[in-house]
Coordinates of C-alpha atoms in Angstrom, one line a residue:
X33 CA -113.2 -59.1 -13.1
X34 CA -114.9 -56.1 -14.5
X35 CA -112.8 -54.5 -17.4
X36 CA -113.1 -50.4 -17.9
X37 CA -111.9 -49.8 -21.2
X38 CA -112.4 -46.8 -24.1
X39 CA -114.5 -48.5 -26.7
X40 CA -111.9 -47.7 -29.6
X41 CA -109.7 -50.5 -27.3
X42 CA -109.4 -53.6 -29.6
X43 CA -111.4 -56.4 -28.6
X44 CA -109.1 -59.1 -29.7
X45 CA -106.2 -57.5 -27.7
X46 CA -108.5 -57.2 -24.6
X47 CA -108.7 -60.5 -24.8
X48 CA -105.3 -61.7 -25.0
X49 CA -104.1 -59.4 -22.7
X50 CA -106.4 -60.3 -19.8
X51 CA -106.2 -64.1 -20.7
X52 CA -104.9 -65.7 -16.9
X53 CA -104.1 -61.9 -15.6
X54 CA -106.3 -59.1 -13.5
X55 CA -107.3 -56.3 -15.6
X56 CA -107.7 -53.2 -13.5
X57 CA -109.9 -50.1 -14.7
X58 CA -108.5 -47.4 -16.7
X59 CA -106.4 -44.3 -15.0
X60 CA -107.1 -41.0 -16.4
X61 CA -103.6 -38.7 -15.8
X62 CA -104.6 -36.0 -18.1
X63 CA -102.1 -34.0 -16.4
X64 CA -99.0 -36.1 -16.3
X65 CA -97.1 -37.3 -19.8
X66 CA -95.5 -41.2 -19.6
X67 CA -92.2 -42.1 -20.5
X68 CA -91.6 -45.3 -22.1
X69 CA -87.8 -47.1 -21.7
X70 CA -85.6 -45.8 -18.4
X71 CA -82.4 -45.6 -20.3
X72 CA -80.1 -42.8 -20.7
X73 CA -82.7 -40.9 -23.0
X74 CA -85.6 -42.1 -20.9
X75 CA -84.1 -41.1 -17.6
X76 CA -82.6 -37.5 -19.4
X77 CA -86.2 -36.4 -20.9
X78 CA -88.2 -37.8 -18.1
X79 CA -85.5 -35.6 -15.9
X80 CA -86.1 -32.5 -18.6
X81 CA -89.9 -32.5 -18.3
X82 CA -90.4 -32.6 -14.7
X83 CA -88.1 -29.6 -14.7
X84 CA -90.0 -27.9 -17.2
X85 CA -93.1 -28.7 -14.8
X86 CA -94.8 -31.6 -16.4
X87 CA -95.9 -34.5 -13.9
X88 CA -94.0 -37.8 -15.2
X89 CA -94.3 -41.2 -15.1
X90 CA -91.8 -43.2 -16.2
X91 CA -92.4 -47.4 -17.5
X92 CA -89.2 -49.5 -17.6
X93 CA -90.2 -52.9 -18.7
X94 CA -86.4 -54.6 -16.4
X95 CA -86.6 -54.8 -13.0
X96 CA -84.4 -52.0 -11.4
X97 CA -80.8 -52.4 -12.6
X98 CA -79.7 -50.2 -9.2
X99 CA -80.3 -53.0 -6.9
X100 CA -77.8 -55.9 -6.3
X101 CA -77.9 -59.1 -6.6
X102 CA -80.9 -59.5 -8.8
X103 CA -80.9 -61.6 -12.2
X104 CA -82.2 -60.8 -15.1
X105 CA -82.5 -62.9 -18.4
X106 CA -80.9 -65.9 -17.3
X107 CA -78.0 -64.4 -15.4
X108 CA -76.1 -66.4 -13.1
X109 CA -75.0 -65.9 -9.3
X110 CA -77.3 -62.7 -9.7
X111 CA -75.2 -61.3 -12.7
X112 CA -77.2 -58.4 -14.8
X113 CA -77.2 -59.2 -18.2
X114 CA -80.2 -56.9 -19.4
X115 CA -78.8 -54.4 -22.3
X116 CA -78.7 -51.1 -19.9
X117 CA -75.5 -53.0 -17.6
X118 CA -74.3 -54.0 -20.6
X119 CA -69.7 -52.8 -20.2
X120 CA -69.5 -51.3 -23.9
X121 CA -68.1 -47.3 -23.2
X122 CA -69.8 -44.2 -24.4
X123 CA -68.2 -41.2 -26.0
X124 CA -69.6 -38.1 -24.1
X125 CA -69.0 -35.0 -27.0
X126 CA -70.3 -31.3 -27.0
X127 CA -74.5 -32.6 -28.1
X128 CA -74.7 -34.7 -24.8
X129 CA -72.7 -32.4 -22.7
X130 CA -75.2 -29.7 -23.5
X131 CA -78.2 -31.4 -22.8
X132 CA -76.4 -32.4 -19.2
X133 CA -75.6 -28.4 -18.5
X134 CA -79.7 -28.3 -19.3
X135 CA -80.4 -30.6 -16.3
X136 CA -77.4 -29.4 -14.4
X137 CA -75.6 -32.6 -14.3
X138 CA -72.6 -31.5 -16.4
X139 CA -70.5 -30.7 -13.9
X140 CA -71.3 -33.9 -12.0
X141 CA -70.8 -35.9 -14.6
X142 CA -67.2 -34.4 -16.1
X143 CA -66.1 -35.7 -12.8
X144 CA -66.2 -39.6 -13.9
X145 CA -65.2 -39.3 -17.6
X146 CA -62.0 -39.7 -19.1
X147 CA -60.8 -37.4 -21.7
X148 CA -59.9 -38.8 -25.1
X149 CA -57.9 -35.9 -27.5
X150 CA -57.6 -37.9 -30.6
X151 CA -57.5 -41.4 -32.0
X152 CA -53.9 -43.7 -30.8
X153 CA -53.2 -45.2 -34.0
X154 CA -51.4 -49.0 -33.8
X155 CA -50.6 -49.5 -37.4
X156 CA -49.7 -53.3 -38.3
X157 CA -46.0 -54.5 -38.0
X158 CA -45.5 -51.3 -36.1
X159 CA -44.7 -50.5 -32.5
X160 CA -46.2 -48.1 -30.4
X161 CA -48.7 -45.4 -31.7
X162 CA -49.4 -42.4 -33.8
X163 CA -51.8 -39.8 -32.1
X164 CA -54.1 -38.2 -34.3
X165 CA -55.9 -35.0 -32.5
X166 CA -59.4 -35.2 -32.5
X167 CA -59.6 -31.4 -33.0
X168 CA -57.6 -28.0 -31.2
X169 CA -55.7 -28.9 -28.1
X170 CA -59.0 -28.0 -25.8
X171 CA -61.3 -30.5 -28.1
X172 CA -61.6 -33.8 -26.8
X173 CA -64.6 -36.4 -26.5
X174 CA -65.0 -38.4 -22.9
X175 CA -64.9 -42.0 -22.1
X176 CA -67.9 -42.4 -19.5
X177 CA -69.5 -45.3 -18.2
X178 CA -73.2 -46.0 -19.6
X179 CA -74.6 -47.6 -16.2
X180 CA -73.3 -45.0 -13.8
X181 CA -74.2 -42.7 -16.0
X182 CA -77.8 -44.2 -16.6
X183 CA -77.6 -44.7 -12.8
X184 CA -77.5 -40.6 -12.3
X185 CA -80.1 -39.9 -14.0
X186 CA -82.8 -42.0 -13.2
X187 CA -81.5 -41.3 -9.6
X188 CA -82.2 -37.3 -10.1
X189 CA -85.3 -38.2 -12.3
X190 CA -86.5 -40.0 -9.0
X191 CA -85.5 -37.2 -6.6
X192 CA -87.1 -33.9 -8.7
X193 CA -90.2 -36.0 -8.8
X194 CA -90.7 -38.7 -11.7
X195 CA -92.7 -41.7 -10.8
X196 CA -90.7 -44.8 -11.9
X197 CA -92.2 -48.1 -12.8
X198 CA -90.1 -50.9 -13.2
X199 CA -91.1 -54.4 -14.6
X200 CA -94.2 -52.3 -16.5
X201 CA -94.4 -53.8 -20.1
X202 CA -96.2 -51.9 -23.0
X203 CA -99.1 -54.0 -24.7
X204 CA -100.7 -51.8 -26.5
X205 CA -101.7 -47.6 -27.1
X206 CA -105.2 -46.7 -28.4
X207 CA -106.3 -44.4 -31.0
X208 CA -107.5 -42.3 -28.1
X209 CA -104.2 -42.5 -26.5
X210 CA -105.1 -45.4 -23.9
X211 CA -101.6 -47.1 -22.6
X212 CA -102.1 -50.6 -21.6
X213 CA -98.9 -51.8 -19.2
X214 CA -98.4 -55.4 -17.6
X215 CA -96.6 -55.4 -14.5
X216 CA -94.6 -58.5 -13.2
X217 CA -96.8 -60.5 -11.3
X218 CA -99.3 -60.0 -14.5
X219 CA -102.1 -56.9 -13.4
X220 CA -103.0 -55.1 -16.5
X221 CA -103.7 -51.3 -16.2
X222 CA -104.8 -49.3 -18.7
X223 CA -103.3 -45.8 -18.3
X224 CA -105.1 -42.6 -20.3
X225 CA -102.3 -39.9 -20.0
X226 CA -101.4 -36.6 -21.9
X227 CA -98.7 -38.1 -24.0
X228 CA -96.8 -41.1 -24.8
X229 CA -93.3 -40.8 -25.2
X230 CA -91.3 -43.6 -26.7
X231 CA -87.6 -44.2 -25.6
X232 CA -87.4 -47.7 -25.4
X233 CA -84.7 -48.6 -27.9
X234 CA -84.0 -49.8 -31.7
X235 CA -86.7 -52.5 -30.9
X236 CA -89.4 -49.7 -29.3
X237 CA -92.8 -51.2 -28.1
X238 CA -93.9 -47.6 -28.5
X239 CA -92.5 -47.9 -32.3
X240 CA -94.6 -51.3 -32.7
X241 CA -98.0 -49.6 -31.1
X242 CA -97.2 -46.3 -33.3
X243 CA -97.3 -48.2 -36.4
X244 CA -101.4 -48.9 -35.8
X245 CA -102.1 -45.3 -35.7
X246 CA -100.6 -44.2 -38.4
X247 CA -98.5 -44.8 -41.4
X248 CA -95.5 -45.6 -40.7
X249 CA -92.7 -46.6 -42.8
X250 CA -90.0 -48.3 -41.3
X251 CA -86.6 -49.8 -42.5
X252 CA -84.6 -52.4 -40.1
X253 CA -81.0 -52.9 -41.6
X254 CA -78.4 -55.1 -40.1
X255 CA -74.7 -54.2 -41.5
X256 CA -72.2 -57.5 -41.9
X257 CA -70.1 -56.7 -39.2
X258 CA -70.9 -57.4 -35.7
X259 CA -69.0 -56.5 -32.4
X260 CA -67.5 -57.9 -29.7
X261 CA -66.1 -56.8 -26.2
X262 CA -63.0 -57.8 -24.7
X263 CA -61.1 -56.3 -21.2
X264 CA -57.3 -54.6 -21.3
X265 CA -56.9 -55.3 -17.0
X266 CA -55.3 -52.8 -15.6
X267 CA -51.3 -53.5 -14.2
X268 CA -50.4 -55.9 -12.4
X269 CA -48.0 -54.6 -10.9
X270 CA -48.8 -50.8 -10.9
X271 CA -52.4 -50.7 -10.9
X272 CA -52.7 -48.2 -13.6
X273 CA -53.4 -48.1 -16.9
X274 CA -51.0 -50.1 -19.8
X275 CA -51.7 -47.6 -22.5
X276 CA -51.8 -44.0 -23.1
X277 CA -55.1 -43.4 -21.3
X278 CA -56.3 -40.0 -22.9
X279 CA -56.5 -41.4 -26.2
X280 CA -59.3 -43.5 -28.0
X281 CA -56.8 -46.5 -29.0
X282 CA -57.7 -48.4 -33.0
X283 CA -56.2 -51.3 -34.9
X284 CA -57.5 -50.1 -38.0
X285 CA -57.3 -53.2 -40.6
X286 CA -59.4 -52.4 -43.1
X287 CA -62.2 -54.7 -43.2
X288 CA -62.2 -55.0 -39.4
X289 CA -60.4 -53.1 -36.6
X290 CA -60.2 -53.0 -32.8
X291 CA -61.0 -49.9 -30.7
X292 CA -59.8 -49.2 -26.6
X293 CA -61.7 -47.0 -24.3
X294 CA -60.6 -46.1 -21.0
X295 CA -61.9 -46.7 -17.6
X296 CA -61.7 -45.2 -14.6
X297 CA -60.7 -48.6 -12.9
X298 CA -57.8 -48.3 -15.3
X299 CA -58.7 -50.9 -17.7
X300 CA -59.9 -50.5 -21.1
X301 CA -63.0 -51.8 -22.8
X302 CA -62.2 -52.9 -25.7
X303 CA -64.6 -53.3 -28.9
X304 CA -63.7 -55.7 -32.3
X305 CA -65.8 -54.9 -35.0
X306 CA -65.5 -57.6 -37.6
X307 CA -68.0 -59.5 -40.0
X308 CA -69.7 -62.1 -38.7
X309 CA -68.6 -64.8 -41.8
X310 CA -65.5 -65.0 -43.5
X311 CA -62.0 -65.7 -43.3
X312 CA -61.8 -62.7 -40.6
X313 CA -64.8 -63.4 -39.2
X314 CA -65.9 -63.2 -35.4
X315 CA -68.1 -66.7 -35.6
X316 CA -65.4 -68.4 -38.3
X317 CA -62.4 -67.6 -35.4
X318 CA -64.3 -68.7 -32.8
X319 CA -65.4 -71.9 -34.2
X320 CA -61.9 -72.7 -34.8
X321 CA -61.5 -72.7 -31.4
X322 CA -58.8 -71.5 -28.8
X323 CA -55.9 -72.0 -31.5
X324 CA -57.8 -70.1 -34.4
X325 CA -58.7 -67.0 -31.6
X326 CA -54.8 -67.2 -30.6
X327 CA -53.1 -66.9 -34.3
X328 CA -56.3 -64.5 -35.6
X329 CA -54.3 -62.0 -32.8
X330 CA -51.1 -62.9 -33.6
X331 CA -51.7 -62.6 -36.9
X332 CA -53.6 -58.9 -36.5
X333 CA -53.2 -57.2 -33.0
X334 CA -49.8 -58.5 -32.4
X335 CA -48.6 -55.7 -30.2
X336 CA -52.0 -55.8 -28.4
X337 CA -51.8 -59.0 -26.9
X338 CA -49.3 -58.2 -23.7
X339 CA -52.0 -55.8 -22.4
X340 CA -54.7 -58.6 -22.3
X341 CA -52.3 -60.6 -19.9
X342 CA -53.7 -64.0 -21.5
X343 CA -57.7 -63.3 -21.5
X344 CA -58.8 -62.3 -25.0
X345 CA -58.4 -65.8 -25.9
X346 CA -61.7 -67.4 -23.4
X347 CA -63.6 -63.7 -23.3
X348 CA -63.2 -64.2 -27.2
X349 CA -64.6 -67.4 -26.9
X350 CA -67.4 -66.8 -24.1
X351 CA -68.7 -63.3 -24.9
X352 CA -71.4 -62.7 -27.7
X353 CA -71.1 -61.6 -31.2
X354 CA -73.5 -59.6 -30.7
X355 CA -75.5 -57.2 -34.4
X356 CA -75.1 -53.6 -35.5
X357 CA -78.2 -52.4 -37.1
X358 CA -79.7 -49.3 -37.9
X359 CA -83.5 -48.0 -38.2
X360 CA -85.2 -45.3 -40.2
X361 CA -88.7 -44.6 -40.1
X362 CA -91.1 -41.6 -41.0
X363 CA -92.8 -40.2 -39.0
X364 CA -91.5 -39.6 -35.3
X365 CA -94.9 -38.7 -34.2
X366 CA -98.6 -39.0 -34.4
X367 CA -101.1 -37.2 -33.3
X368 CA -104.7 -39.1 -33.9
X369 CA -108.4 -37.3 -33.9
X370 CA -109.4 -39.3 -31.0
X371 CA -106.3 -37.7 -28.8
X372 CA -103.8 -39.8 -28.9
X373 CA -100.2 -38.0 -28.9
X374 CA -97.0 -40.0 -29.4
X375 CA -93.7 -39.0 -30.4
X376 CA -90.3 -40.9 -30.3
X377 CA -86.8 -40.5 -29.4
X378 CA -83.3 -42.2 -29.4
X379 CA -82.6 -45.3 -30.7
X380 CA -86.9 -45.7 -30.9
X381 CA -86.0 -43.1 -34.0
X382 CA -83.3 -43.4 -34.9
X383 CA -80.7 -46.4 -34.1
X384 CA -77.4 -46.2 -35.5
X385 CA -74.5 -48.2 -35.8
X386 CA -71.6 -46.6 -33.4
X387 CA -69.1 -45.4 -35.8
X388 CA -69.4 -42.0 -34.8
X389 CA -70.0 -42.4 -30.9
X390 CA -72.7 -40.2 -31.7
X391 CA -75.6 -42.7 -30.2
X392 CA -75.9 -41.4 -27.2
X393 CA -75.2 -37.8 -27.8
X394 CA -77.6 -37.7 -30.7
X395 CA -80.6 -39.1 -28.5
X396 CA -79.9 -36.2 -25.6
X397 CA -80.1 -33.7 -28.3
X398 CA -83.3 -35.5 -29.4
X399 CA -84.3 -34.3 -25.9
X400 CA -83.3 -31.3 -26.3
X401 CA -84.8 -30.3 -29.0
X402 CA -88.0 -31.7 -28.0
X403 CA -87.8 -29.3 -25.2
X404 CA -86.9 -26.2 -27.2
X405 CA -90.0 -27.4 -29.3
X406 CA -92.4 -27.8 -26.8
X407 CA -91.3 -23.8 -25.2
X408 CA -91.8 -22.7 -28.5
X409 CA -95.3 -24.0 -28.4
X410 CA -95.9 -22.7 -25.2
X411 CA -96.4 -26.6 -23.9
X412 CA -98.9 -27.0 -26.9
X413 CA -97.3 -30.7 -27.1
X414 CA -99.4 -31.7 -30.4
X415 CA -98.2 -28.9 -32.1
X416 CA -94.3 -29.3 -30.5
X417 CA -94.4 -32.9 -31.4
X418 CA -94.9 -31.9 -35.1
X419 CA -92.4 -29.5 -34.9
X420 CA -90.0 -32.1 -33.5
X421 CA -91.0 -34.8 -36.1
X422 CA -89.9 -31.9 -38.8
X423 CA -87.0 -30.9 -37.6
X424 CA -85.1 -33.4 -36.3
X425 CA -86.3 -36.8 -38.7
X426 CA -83.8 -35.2 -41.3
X427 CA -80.6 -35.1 -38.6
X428 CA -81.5 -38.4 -37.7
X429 CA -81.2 -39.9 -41.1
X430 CA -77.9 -37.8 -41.2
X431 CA -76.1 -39.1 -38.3
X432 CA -77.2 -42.5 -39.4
X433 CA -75.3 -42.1 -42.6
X434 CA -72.0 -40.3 -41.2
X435 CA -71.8 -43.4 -38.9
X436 CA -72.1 -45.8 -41.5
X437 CA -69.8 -43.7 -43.6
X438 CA -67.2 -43.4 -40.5
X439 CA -66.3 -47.0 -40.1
X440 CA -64.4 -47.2 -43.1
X441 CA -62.6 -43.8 -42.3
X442 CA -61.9 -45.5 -38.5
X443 CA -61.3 -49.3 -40.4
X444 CA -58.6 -48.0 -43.4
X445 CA -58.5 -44.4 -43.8
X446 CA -56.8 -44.0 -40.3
X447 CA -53.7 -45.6 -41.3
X448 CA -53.7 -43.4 -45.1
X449 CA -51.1 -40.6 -45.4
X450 CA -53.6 -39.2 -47.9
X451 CA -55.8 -38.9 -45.3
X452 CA -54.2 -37.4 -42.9
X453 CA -52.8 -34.7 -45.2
X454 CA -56.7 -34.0 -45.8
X455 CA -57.0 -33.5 -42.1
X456 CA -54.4 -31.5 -42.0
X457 CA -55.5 -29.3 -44.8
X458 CA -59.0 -29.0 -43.1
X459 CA -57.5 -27.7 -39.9
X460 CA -55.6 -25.4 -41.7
X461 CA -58.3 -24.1 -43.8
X462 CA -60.1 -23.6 -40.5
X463 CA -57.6 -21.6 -38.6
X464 CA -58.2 -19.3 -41.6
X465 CA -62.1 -19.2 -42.0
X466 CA -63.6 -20.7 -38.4
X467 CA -66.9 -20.1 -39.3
X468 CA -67.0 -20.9 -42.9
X469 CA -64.7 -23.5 -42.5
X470 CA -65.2 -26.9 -40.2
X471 CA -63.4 -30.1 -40.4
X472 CA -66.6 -33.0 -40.6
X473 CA -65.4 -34.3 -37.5
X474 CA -65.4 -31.0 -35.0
X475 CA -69.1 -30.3 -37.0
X476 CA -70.5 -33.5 -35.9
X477 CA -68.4 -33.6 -32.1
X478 CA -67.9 -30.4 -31.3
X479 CA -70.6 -28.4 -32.3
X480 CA -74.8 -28.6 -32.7
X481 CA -74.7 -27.7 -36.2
X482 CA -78.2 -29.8 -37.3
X483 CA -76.4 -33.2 -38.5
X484 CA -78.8 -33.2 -41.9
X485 CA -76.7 -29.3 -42.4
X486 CA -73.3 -31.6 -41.5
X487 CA -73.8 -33.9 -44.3
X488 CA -74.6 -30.8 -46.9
X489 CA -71.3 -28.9 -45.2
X490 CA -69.6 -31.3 -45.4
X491 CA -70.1 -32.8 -49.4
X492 CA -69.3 -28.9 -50.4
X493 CA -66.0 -29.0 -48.4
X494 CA -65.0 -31.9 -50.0
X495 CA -65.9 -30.7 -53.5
X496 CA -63.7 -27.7 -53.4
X497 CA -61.0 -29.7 -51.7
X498 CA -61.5 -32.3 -54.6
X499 CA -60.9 -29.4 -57.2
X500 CA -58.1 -27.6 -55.6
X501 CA -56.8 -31.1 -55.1
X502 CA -56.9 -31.3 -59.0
X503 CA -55.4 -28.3 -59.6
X504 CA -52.6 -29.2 -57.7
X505 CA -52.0 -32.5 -58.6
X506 CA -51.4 -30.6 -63.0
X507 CA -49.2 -28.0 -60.7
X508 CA -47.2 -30.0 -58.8
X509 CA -46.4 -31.7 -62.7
X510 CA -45.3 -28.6 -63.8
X511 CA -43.4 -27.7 -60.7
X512 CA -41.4 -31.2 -61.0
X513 CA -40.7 -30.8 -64.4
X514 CA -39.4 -26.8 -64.1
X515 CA -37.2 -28.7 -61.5
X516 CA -36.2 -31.5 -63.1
X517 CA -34.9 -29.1 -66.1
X518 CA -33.5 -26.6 -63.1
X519 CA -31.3 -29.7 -61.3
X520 CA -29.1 -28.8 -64.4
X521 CA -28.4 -25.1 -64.2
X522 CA -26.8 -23.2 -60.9
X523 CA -30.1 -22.5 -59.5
X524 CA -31.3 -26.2 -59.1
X525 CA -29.9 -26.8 -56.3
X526 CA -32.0 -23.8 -54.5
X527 CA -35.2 -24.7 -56.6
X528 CA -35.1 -28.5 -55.3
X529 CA -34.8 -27.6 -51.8
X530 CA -37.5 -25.2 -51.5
X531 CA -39.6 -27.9 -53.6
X532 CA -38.4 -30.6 -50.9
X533 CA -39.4 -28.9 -48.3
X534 CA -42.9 -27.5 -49.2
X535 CA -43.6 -31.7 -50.3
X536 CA -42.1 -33.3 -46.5
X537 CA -44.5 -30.3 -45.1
X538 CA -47.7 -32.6 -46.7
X539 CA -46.2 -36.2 -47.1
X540 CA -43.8 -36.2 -44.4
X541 CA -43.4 -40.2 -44.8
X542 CA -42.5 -40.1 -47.9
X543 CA -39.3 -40.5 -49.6
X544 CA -37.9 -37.9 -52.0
X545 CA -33.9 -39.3 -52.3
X546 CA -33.4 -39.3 -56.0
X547 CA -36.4 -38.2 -57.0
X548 CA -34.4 -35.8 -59.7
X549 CA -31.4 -38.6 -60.2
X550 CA -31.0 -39.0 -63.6
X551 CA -32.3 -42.4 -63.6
X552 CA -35.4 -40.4 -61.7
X553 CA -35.5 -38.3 -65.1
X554 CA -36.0 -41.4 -67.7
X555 CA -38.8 -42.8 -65.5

């Protein structure tokens, strides 16, 4: 079998590559980019470029996850169990939505998400909820399904004109930009395109290959806690939901907590974040067996355990405990003298753990600005991949520390009074001064304020909130004492009520009875 290959190709590769497999000669596509990875941020920039005008190709390494009845990885009775039909939910907010309206799918896809206006709060020992707004009463984030949505857009990809590969695997890219694929019954072809670009997940082949052309520093860290998935059915009896549906539902218990999302079937997915080890821990319940799973709810998630009409105790048991990791690498891009040009995008840049719901939404505004990029440079993509690698490597490492930083604000902070008179002091100081003025949570859902600019925003809200907070903390010392010494003169009376109710307007759960009894006064 002849072998056509550059002669910057590594000989040692060649080698292994073509070991018991045809090697076919190389095909030049100097007009058409490739598109490594058809999930959500494959399928949206693959759908971007070929509306821009570019000629795409697109190389999934799974077989296509449309099709029924096909196994994949061991699954049984033709079950999927790749990653992309994977049940966990995605939160759709204003980053995503806008790179939708940019391939006109927005409208399409609003159809088949579920609004969630704020966080349904199930404090232990309590019944019911609290409902904390996620912003203004039009503000809301959507519960949508990854594979239908994945579906949609490789579907449209297909349809304005990208060339989808399935079962293509990445072995290698040369220094002159030669992509090397092995398809599933084992041909080798060696594809010389216009660019390479990588959105094939936290563990990228295009990542791995980038990291011989240049120098690239990367950082793989796995956090303690690891997830896993469970299933609220819907009614029995009714068919509908057995929660408030427009709400993102948390059992926030500190070191671990239990999130709800909603589905259009009327179930809820639902996600427990926990370590892995420990007395809480997702493998130390589970190897205590059905008893240990059955008191670690009863124990936590008490008022929970009705909705799952007896299955949390054997999906506990059979589904994975699966990591939370996050990457961070410098560059995004390279660009080599012998004209290579590869840049990368989602979770290939920039995986995060999902704190914030922000993976998804932060990889379509990858995209986008990718796209704004390369119209600035007039379709110059060297020079728009360098712009790209400048701009948006400092968001990435920004969202990837407001979702590390959110978990304990989801796990503990969610049940603090403190906190939520911090919330309500944002909100309030927003109404006043919208533009100079954003709660962290609207900046990094609700806006496309650069996340690297959130972080910055964000520290210098909380530093003048931190100060005033001082400030009032010696003033509300003087205030008590003026009227502590006023309960004794004709005006106290007047003095304590205004005081009372200026405090119940901030700490409306706490209790102010005898605050200024005189056994209040010697303490």
């Amino acid at each position: 079998v002849s072998i056509d290959l550059p002669l910057t190709y590594n000989k040692s590769n060649i080698a292994k590559i073509a070991h018991n497999r045809k090697m076919v000669a190389t095909r030049t596509i100097d007009d058409t980019v490739l598109v490594v990875g058809g999930g959500l941020v494959g399928g949206m920039f693959a759908l971007m470029l070929r509306q821009e005008g570019f000629n795409v190709e697109m190389h999934e390494r799974r077989p296509d996850f449309r099709k029924e009845d096909i196994a994949i990885e061991g699954g049984a009775h033709g079950q999927l169990t790749n990653t992309t039909k994977r049940s966990i939910n995605l939160a759709l907010s204003y980053r995503g939505i806008c790179a939708l309206e940019q391939v006109g799918l927005k409208h399409e896809v609003m159809k088949l998400v579920i609004p969630m206006k704020g966080r349904a709060v199930h404090l232990q020992g309590k019944e019911g909820f609290t409902l904390q707004p996620y912003g203004t009463a039009d503000q809301a984030i959507n519960s949508v399904g990854r594979t239908e949505l994945n579906e949609l857009l490789l579907t449209q990809a297909e349809k304005a004109g990208v060339k989808i590969v399935f079962e293509s695997k990445l072995e290698s890219i040369s220094r002159d930009g030669v992509a090397t694929f092995t398809n599933a019954n084992g041909v080798v072809e060696a594809i010389k395109p216009q660019a390479v670009f990588g959105s094939d997940g936290a563990f990228s082949a295009v990542r791995d290959q980038m990291s011989r052309l240049c120098h690239l520093d990367f950082n793989r860290k796995y956090v303690p806690h690891g997830y896993k998935e469970l299933t609220i059915p819907a009614d029995p009896k009714t068919g509908d939901f057995q929660m408030f549906p427009n709400a993102l539902h948390i059992w926030p218990r500190h070191d671990f907590m239990m999130i709800a999302l909603p589905n259009p079937d009327k179930t809820f997915t639902c996600t427990l974040f926990a370590p892995f080890e420990g007395p809480d821990g997702l493998e130390t319940i589970k190897r205590g067996g059905e008893a240990s799973v059955r008191k670690y709810f009863e124990r936590n998630f008490a008022d929970s355990i009705p909705f799952f009409q007896g299955n949390h105790i054997s999906e506990f048991m059979s589904n994975p405990s699966s990591p939370l990791l996050t990457c961070r690498l410098a560059p995004w891009s390279v660009v080599t003298e012998e004209g290579a040009k590869v840049a990368l995008l989602g979770d290939a840049a920039h995986a995060i753990v999902p704190f914030y719901g922000q993976g998804m939404n932060a990889g379509f505004e990858d995209c986008l600005v990718l796209l704004e990029c390369l119209r600035e440079a007039n379709n110059n993509i060297a020079l728009a991949i360098k712009n790209y690698d400048r701009i948006r490597r400092p968001a990435g490492n920004g969202i990837a520390d407001l979702s590390l930083n959110n978990y304990h604000e989801m796990s503990s902070k969610t049940a603090s009074p403190m906190f939520q008179l911090k919330r309500k002091v944002d909100k309030f100081l927003h109404s006043l001064f919208p533009q100079s003025w954003i709660p962290l949570y609207t900046m990094v859902s609700f806006t496309r304020i650069p996340y690297n600019e959130v972080v910055e925003r964000a520290q210098r809200q909380d530093k003048i909130l931190n100060t005033a907070g001082s400030i009032f903390r010696y003033s509300a010392v003087a205030a008590a004492a003026a009227a502590l010494y006023l309960s004794h003169s004709e005006h106290g009376t007047t003095v304590r009520n205004a005081f009372d109710r200026t405090f119940m307007s901030f700490f409306p759960s706490v209790e102010l009875k005898g605050l200024f009894s005189s056994s209040a006064a010697k303490q």
